[in-house]
CSV table of C-alpha atoms in Angstrom, one decimal:
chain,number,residue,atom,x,y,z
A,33,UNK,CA,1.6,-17.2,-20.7
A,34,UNK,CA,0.3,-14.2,-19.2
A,35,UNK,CA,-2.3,-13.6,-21.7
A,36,UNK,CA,-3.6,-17.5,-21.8
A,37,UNK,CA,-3.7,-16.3,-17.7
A,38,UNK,CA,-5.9,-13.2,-18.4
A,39,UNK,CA,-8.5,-15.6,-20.4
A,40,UNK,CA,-8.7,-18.0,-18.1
A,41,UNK,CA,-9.3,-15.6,-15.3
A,42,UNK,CA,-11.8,-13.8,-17.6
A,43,UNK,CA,-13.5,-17.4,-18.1
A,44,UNK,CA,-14.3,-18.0,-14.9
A,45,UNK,CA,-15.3,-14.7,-13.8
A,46,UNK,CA,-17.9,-15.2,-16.5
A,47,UNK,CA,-19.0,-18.5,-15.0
A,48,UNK,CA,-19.4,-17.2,-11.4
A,49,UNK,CA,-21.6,-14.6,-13.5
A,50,UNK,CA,-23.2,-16.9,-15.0
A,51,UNK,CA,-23.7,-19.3,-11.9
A,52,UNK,CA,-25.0,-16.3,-9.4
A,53,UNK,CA,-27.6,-15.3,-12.1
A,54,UNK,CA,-28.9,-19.1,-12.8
A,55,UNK,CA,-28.8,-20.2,-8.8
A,56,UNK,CA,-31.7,-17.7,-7.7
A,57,UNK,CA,-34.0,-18.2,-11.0
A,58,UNK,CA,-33.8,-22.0,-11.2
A,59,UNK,CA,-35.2,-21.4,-7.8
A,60,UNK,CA,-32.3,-23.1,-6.0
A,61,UNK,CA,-32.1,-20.4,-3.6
A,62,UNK,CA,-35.0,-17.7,-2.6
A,63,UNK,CA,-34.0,-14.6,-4.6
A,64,UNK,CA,-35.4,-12.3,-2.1
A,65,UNK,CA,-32.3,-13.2,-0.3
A,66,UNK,CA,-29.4,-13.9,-3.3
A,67,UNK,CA,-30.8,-12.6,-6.3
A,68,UNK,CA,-29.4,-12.6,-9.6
A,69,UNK,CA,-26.4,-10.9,-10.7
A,70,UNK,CA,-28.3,-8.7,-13.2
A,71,UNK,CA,-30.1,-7.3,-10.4
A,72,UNK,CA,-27.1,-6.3,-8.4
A,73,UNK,CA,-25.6,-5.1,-11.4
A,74,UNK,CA,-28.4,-2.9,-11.6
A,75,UNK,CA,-28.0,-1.8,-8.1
A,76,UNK,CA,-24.4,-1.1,-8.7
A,77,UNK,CA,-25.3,0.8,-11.1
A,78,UNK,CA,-27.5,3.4,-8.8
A,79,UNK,CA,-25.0,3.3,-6.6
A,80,UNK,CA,-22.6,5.1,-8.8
A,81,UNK,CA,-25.1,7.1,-9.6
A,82,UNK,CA,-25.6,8.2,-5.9
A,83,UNK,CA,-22.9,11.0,-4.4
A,84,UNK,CA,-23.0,9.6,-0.6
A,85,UNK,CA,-21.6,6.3,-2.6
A,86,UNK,CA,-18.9,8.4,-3.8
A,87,UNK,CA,-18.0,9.6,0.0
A,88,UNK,CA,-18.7,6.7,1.6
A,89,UNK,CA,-16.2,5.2,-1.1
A,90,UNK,CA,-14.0,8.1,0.2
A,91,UNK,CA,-14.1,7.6,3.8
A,92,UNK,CA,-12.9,4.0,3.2
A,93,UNK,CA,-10.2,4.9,1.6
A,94,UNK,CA,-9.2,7.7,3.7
A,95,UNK,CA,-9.2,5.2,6.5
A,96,UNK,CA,-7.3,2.7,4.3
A,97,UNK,CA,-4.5,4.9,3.5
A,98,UNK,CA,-3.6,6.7,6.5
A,99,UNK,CA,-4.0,3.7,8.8
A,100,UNK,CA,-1.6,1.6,6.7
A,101,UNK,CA,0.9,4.3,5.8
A,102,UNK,CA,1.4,4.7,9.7
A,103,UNK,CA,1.9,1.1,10.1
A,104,UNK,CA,3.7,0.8,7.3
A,105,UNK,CA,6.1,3.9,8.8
A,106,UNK,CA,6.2,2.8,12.5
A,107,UNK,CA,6.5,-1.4,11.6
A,108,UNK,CA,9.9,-0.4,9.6
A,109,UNK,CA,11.2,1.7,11.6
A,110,UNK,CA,10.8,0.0,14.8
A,111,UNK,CA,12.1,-3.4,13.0
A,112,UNK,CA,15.3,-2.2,12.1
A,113,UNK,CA,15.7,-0.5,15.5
A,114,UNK,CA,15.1,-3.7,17.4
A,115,UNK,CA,16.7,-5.6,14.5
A,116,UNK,CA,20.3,-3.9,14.9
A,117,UNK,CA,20.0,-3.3,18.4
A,118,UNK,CA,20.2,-6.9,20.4
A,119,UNK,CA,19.6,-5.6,24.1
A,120,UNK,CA,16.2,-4.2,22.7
A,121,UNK,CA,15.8,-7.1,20.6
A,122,UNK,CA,16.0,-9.7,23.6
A,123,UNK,CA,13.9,-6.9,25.7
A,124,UNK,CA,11.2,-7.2,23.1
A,125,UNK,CA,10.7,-10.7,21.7
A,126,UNK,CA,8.5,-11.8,24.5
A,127,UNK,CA,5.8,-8.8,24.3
A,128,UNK,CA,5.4,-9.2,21.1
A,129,UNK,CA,4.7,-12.7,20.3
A,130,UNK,CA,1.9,-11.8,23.2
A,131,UNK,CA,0.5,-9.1,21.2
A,132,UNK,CA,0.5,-9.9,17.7
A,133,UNK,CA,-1.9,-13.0,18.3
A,134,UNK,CA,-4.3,-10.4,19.8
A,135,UNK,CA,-7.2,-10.1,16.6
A,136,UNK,CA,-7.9,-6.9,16.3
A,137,UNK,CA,-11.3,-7.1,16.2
A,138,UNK,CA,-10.8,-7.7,20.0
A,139,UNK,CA,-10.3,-4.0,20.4
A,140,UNK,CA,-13.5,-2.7,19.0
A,141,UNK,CA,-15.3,-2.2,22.5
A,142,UNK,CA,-11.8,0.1,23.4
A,143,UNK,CA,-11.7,2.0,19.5
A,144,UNK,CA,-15.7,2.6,20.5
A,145,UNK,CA,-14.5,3.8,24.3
A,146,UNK,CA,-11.8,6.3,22.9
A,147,UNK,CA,-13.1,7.4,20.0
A,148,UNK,CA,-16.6,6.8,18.9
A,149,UNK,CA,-17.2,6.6,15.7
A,150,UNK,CA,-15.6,8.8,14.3
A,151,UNK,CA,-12.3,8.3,11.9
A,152,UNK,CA,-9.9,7.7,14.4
A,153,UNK,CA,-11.2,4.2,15.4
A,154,UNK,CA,-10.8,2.9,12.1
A,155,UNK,CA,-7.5,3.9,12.3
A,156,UNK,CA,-6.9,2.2,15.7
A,157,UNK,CA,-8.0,-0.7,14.2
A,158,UNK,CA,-6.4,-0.7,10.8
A,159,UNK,CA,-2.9,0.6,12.3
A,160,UNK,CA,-2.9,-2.2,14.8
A,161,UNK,CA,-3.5,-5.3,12.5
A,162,UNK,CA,-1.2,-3.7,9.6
A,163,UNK,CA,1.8,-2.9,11.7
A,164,UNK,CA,2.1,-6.5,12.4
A,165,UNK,CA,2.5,-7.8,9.0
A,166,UNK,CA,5.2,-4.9,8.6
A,167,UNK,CA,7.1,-5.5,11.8
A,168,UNK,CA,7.5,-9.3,11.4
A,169,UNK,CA,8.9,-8.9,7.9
A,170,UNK,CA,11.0,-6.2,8.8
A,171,UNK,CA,12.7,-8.6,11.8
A,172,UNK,CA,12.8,-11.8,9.6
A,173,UNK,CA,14.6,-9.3,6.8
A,174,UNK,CA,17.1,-8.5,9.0
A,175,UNK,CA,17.8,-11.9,10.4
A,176,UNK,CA,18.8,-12.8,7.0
A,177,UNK,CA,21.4,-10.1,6.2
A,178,UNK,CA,24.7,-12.0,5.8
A,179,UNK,CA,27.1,-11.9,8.2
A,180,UNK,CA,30.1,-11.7,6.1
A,181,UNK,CA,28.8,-9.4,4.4
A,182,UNK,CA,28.0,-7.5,7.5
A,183,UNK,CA,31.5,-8.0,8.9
A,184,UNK,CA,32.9,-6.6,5.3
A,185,UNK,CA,31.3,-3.2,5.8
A,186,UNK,CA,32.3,-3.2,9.5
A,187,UNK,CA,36.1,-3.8,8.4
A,188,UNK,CA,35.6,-1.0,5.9
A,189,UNK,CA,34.5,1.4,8.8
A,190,UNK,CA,31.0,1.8,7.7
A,191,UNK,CA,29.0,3.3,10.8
A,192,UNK,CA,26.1,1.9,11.9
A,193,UNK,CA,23.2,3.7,9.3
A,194,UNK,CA,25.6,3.4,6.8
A,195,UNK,CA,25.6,-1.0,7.3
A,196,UNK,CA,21.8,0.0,7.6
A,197,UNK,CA,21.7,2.1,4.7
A,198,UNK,CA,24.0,-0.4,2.1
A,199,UNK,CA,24.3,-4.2,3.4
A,200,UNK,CA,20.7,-4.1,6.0
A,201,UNK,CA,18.3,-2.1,4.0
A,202,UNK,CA,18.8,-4.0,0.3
A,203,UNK,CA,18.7,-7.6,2.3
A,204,UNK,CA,15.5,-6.7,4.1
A,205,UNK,CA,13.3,-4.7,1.3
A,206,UNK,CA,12.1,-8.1,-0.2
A,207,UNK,CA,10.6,-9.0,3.1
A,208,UNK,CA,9.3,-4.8,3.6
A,209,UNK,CA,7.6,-5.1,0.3
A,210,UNK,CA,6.0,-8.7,1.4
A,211,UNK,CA,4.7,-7.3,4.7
A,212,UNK,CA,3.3,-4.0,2.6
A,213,UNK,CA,1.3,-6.2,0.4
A,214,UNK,CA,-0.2,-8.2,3.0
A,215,UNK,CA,-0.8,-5.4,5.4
A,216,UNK,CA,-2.6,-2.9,2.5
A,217,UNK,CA,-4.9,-6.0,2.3
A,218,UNK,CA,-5.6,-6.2,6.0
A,219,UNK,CA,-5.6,-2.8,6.7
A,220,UNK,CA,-8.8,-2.6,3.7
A,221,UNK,CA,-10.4,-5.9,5.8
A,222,UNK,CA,-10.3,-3.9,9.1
A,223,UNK,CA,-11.3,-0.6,7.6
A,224,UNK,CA,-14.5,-2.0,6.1
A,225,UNK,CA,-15.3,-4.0,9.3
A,226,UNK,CA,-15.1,-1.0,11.4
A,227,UNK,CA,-17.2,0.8,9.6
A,228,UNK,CA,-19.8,-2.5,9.5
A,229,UNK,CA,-19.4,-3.0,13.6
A,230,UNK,CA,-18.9,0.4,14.8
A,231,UNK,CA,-20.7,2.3,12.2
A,232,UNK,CA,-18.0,5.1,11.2
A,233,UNK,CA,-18.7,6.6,7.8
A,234,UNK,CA,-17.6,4.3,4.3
A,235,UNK,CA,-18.5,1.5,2.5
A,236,UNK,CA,-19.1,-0.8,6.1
A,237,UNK,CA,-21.6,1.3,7.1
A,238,UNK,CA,-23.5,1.4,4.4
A,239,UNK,CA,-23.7,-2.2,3.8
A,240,UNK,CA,-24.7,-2.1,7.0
A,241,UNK,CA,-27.4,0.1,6.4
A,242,UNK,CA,-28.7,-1.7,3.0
A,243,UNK,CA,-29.2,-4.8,5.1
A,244,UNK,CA,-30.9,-3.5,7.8
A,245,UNK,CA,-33.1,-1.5,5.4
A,246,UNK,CA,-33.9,-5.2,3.1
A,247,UNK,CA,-32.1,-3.5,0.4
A,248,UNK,CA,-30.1,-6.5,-0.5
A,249,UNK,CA,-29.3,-6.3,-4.0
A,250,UNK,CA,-28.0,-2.7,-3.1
A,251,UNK,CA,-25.9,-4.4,-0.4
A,252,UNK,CA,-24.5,-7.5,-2.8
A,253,UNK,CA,-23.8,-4.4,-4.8
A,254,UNK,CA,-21.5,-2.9,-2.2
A,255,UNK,CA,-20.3,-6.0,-1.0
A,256,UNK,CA,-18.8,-6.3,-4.7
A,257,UNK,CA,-17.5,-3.1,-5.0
A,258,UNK,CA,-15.7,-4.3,-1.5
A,259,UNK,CA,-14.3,-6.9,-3.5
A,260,UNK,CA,-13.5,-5.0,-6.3
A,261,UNK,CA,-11.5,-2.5,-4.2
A,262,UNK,CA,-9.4,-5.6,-2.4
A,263,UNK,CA,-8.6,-7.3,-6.1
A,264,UNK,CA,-7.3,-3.2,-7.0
A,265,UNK,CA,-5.1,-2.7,-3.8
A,266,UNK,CA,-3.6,-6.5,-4.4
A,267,UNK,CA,-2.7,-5.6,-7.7
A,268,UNK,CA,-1.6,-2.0,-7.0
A,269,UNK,CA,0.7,-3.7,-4.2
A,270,UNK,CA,2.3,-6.1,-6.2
A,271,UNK,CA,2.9,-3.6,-9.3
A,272,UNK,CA,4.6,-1.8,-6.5
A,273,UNK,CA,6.6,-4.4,-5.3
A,274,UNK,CA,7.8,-5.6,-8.5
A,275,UNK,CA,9.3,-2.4,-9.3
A,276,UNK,CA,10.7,-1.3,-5.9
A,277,UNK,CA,12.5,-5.0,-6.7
A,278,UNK,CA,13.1,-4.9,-10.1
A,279,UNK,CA,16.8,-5.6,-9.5
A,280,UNK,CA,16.2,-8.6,-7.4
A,281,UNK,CA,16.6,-11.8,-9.0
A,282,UNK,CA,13.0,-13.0,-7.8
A,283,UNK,CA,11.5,-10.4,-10.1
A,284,UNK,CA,13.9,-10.8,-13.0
A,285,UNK,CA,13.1,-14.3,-12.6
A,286,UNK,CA,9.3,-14.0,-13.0
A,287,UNK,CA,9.7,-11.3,-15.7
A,288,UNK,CA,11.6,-13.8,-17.5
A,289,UNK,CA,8.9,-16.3,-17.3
């Protein structure tokens, strides 16, 4: 099944190939502004070839990973704290279904007031829109431990990192691992439109460079590798998640599919 998967995914990445090479030299489009994938695989190709590609590539990345290991860190360990403590559960609910709507786009003008463009606004950014994804996982998680079970390791005198530690923790990381995978993608959305908007070194800036310069195929070029990058981090996150869980019956149950 998997490999009849890999085929068809292979089959229509070669028609989009295919499709994005005939569009601009049928003339269906003006190729000055989408030319054909053999051009911007050309491009791509000079790209690698260039060394501020490489530390633009970098600077994303840099951005990427320390913005969503912070969310990741502060969304967990703020969710079990107002998880397992109801006073500061009741205290909270309110303030944060006001600012998670909040896009975090929204905050560009205030990254660009504090920081410039240097490194750190990324990270304002990135950190902001990823700690949601964790947080909200990390308080549905806990909502679902089971009580009895909960009660059982209370009548057993476990203390309260210990219910954390052995009934809490193995009930929640299903959801922990959810709201990782969707905040590595966000956080690699934000950190490329920083860079775009604000102009801090990586990959957005220098799209946003090709395009102000005409150099289009070179910027379709970065744009893929854009893409590229997202399909790695998906799949990165998900082999992750499928072995952090490889004892819970959602995963046995796909690897026996």
């Amino acid at each position: 099944m998997r490999g009849e998967g890999a085929l068809l995914g292979a089959a229509g990445l070669a028609g989009l190939l295919a499709l994005c090479e005939a569009v601009p030299r049928l003339g269906l489009v003006e190729d000055e502004y989408f030319p054909p994938a053999s051009r911007v695989a050309d491009a791509l190709a000079t790209e690698l070839a260039d060394d501020a590609f490489w530390t633009a590539l970098r600077d994303t990345l840099t951005g990427w990973a320390i913005g969503l290991a912070v969310a990741v860190a502060a969304g967990v360990l703020v969710g079990v704290l107002i998880s397992v403590v109801p006073l500061l559960r009741e205290a909270t609910a309110s303030t944060i279904e006001f600012l998670r709507p909040i896009p975090s786009v929204a905050l560009i003008p205030l990254a660009v007031l504090l920081y410039g463009t240097e490194l750190r606004s990324v990270l304002l950014l990135v950190v902001y829109a990823s700690f949601w994804q964790v947080l909200i996982q990390v308080l549905y998680g806990v909502q679902d431990v089971d009580p009895v079970a909960d009660e059982t390791a209370r009548s057993y005198g476990l203390g309260t990192w210990a219910r954390i530690r052995h009934v809490v923790w193995p009930t929640a990381l299903p959801y922990v691992m959810t709201g990782v995978r969707l905040a590595a993608a966000v956080a690699l959305i934000l950190a490329v439109t920083a860079e775009l908007v604000i102009g801090a070194p990586g990959l957005g800036a220098r799209i946003a460079v090709a395009q102000s310069s005409q150099a289009v195929p070179e910027m379709y070029a970065l744009v893929v590798v854009t893409g590229l990058l997202g399909l790695a981090v998906n799949v990165g996150a998900r082999t992750v998640e499928r072995r952090a869980l490889a004892w819970h019956q959602s995963v046995r149950g796909e690897v026996a599919v």
